[in-house]
Coordinates of C-alpha atoms in Angstrom, one line a residue:
Chain Q
X25 CA 3.2 9.5 -52.4
X26 CA 6.9 10.3 -52.1
X27 CA 9.1 9.4 -55.0
X28 CA 11.0 10.4 -58.1
X29 CA 9.2 11.5 -61.3
X30 CA 10.8 11.6 -64.7
X31 CA 9.1 13.1 -67.7
X32 CA 8.5 12.4 -70.4
X33 CA 8.6 8.6 -70.5
X34 CA 9.4 8.6 -74.3
X35 CA 11.1 11.4 -76.1
X36 CA 11.9 11.7 -79.8
X37 CA 14.2 14.4 -81.2
X38 CA 15.9 15.3 -84.4
X39 CA 19.7 15.0 -84.7
X40 CA 21.4 18.3 -83.7
X41 CA 18.7 19.5 -81.3
X42 CA 19.3 20.0 -77.6
X43 CA 16.8 18.3 -75.3
X44 CA 16.1 18.5 -71.6
X45 CA 15.0 15.6 -69.4
X46 CA 13.1 16.4 -66.3
X47 CA 13.8 14.8 -62.8
X48 CA 11.8 15.8 -59.7
X49 CA 11.9 14.2 -56.2
X50 CA 9.8 14.9 -53.2
X51 CA 11.8 12.7 -50.8
X52 CA 13.8 15.7 -49.4
X53 CA 17.0 14.0 -50.5
X54 CA 20.2 16.0 -50.8
X55 CA 21.9 13.9 -53.5
X56 CA 20.7 13.4 -57.0
X57 CA 22.2 11.4 -60.0
X58 CA 21.8 10.9 -63.7
X59 CA 22.7 7.6 -65.3
X60 CA 22.6 6.4 -68.9
X61 CA 21.7 2.8 -69.6
X62 CA 22.6 1.0 -72.9
X63 CA 21.8 -2.7 -73.7
X64 CA 24.5 -4.9 -72.2
X65 CA 26.4 -2.1 -70.5
X66 CA 24.6 -1.5 -67.3
X67 CA 24.4 2.0 -65.9
X68 CA 27.0 4.7 -66.4
X69 CA 27.1 7.8 -64.3
X70 CA 26.7 11.1 -66.2
X71 CA 26.5 13.7 -63.5
X72 CA 25.7 13.8 -59.8
X73 CA 24.9 16.5 -57.2
X74 CA 25.4 16.2 -53.5
X75 CA 23.9 19.6 -52.7
X76 CA 22.0 22.5 -54.2
X77 CA 24.0 24.6 -56.6
X78 CA 26.8 22.1 -56.9
X79 CA 27.3 19.1 -59.2
X80 CA 30.2 17.0 -60.5
X81 CA 30.9 15.1 -63.7
X82 CA 30.5 11.4 -63.7
X83 CA 32.2 8.9 -66.1
X84 CA 30.5 10.0 -69.3
X85 CA 29.7 13.7 -68.9
X86 CA 30.8 14.9 -72.4
X87 CA 27.8 16.2 -74.4
X88 CA 25.6 16.6 -71.3
X89 CA 24.9 19.5 -68.9
X90 CA 22.9 19.8 -65.6
X91 CA 21.7 22.3 -63.1
X92 CA 20.7 22.1 -59.5
X93 CA 18.9 25.3 -58.6
X94 CA 16.4 23.6 -56.3
X95 CA 16.8 20.7 -54.0
X96 CA 14.0 18.7 -55.6
X97 CA 15.0 19.2 -59.3
X98 CA 17.9 18.0 -61.3
X99 CA 17.3 18.5 -65.1
X100 CA 19.6 16.9 -67.6
X101 CA 20.3 18.6 -71.0
X102 CA 21.5 16.3 -73.8
X103 CA 23.3 18.6 -76.2
X104 CA 24.0 18.3 -79.9
X105 CA 27.6 17.5 -78.9
X106 CA 26.6 14.1 -77.5
X107 CA 27.6 11.7 -80.3
X108 CA 25.2 8.9 -79.6
X109 CA 22.3 10.2 -77.4
X110 CA 19.8 7.4 -78.0
X111 CA 19.5 5.6 -74.7
X112 CA 17.5 5.0 -71.6
X113 CA 18.1 7.7 -69.0
X114 CA 17.6 7.1 -65.3
X115 CA 17.6 9.7 -62.5
X116 CA 18.1 8.7 -58.9
X117 CA 18.3 10.4 -55.5
X118 CA 19.6 9.5 -52.0
X119 CA 19.5 11.1 -48.6
X120 CA 23.1 12.1 -48.8
X121 CA 25.8 9.6 -48.2
X122 CA 26.8 7.0 -50.7
X123 CA 25.8 4.1 -48.4
X124 CA 22.3 5.4 -48.4
X125 CA 20.0 3.6 -50.8
X126 CA 19.6 5.3 -54.2
X127 CA 16.0 5.6 -55.3
X128 CA 15.4 5.5 -59.0
X129 CA 12.8 7.2 -61.2
X130 CA 11.0 5.2 -64.0
X131 CA 13.4 6.5 -66.7
X132 CA 13.1 8.4 -70.0
X133 CA 13.8 6.7 -73.2
X134 CA 15.3 9.1 -75.7
X135 CA 15.4 8.4 -79.4
X136 CA 17.3 10.7 -81.7
X137 CA 16.1 10.4 -85.3
Chain B
X12 CA 39.9 1.7 -59.8
X13 CA 37.0 -0.5 -59.0
X14 CA 35.1 -2.8 -61.4
X15 CA 32.2 -5.2 -61.3
X16 CA 31.9 -8.3 -63.4
X17 CA 28.6 -10.1 -63.8
X18 CA 29.6 -13.4 -65.4
X19 CA 26.2 -14.3 -66.9
X20 CA 24.3 -12.0 -69.2
X21 CA 21.3 -14.2 -69.2
X22 CA 20.1 -17.0 -66.8
X23 CA 17.1 -19.1 -67.6
X24 CA 15.6 -21.2 -64.8
X25 CA 12.3 -23.1 -64.3
X26 CA 9.8 -21.8 -61.8
X27 CA 10.4 -23.0 -58.2
X28 CA 14.0 -23.9 -59.0
X29 CA 16.9 -22.3 -57.1
X30 CA 19.0 -19.6 -58.8
X31 CA 22.4 -18.0 -58.3
X32 CA 23.5 -14.8 -60.1
X33 CA 27.2 -14.3 -60.0
X34 CA 29.0 -11.1 -59.3
X35 CA 32.8 -10.5 -58.9
X36 CA 34.4 -7.2 -58.1
X37 CA 37.9 -5.8 -58.1
X38 CA 39.1 -3.1 -55.7
X39 CA 42.2 -2.2 -53.9
X40 CA 40.3 -0.9 -50.9
X41 CA 37.4 -2.0 -48.7
X42 CA 34.0 -1.9 -50.5
X43 CA 30.3 -1.7 -50.1
X44 CA 28.2 -4.0 -52.3
X45 CA 24.7 -3.7 -53.6
X46 CA 22.2 -5.7 -55.7
X47 CA 19.5 -3.9 -57.6
X48 CA 16.6 -5.3 -59.6
X49 CA 15.0 -3.7 -62.7
X50 CA 11.6 -4.8 -63.9
X51 CA 10.8 -4.1 -67.7
X52 CA 10.7 -0.4 -68.5
X53 CA 11.1 0.6 -64.9
X54 CA 13.8 2.2 -62.8
X55 CA 16.0 0.2 -60.4
X56 CA 15.0 -1.0 -56.9
X57 CA 17.4 -2.0 -54.2
X58 CA 17.3 -5.6 -53.3
X59 CA 20.0 -5.7 -50.6
X60 CA 23.3 -4.2 -49.6
X61 CA 26.4 -5.2 -47.7
X62 CA 28.0 -2.4 -45.7
X63 CA 29.7 -4.4 -42.8
X64 CA 29.2 -7.1 -40.3
X65 CA 27.6 -10.5 -41.3
X66 CA 28.6 -11.6 -44.7
X67 CA 25.2 -13.1 -45.4
X68 CA 22.8 -10.4 -46.3
X69 CA 19.1 -10.9 -46.7
X70 CA 17.0 -8.7 -48.9
X71 CA 13.5 -8.3 -50.2
X72 CA 11.5 -10.9 -52.2
X73 CA 13.4 -13.8 -50.6
X74 CA 16.8 -13.0 -52.1
X75 CA 20.0 -13.2 -50.2
X76 CA 23.7 -12.6 -51.0
X77 CA 27.0 -13.7 -49.4
X78 CA 30.0 -11.4 -49.3
X79 CA 33.2 -13.5 -49.9
X80 CA 36.2 -11.2 -49.4
X81 CA 38.9 -13.9 -50.4
X82 CA 37.1 -14.6 -53.6
X83 CA 36.0 -10.9 -54.2
X84 CA 32.5 -12.2 -54.9
X85 CA 28.9 -11.2 -53.9
X86 CA 26.6 -13.8 -55.5
X87 CA 22.9 -13.4 -55.3
X88 CA 20.7 -16.4 -54.5
X89 CA 17.1 -17.4 -54.1
X90 CA 16.1 -21.0 -53.2
X91 CA 12.9 -21.0 -55.2
X92 CA 12.0 -18.5 -57.9
X93 CA 8.6 -17.3 -59.1
X94 CA 7.5 -15.9 -62.5
X95 CA 7.4 -12.5 -60.9
X96 CA 11.2 -12.6 -60.4
X97 CA 11.7 -12.2 -64.2
X98 CA 13.8 -9.0 -64.4
X99 CA 17.3 -7.7 -64.9
X100 CA 19.6 -7.8 -61.9
X101 CA 22.6 -5.4 -61.3
X102 CA 25.4 -5.8 -58.9
X103 CA 27.2 -2.6 -57.9
X104 CA 30.2 -1.6 -55.8
X105 CA 31.6 1.5 -54.2
X106 CA 34.7 1.9 -52.2
X107 CA 34.4 2.9 -48.6
X108 CA 36.5 6.1 -49.1
X109 CA 34.4 7.4 -51.8
X110 CA 31.5 9.8 -51.1
X111 CA 30.2 9.8 -54.5
X112 CA 30.0 7.0 -57.0
X113 CA 28.6 3.5 -57.3
X114 CA 30.0 1.3 -60.2
X115 CA 27.3 -0.9 -61.8
X116 CA 27.9 -4.3 -63.5
X117 CA 26.4 -4.9 -66.9
X118 CA 23.4 -6.8 -65.6
X119 CA 22.0 -10.3 -65.7
X120 CA 18.7 -11.0 -67.2
X121 CA 16.8 -13.7 -65.2
X122 CA 14.0 -15.4 -67.2
X123 CA 11.7 -17.8 -65.4
X124 CA 10.1 -20.7 -67.3
X125 CA 6.8 -22.2 -66.1

């Protein structure tokens, strides 16, 4: 089955630790995105990548980093510089252009203790 | 800059009743509009999108939305809801000149009562 996988589904970390969230897609999509979802705030764009080895900051990139070494993978690292990292993180991909539908993964819920 | 406002954070309705979820946007340029649905603890799924052409857009699961340029609205409707429609619904907008970003609204939680 084609789709987007995110792992793990739930993640707990101690304050001050970096943590990397995985996102893999087998849809052969060029573009990939990371969003953060907080209650009552909808989705906010963290980073996006339209092609391998290239990515751009979204609206709330501070405290996060990404890489795009392979077309199918777009891992997100939440660094200790992120002031309030506890949230639901969603990865998405699309064939290429913005008008293309974005396909979302099931999400990772990160809790920092 | 664009923005999206979903006027209702929660909408309770009885099963088989009609429902309308409101969405207004602001943008100085022409836009594309989307509605996504999120079931509990899952990612988002596209319900429908308006790119151009007919202002009445039909989507999956019996939903439809109407683009009203003069009122800058894109309200989502369903004539008869089912328990399985219980979810959070997100309106989103992107401007036609952008190749990168969609702006999401804050979401409307639809709860269906039997």
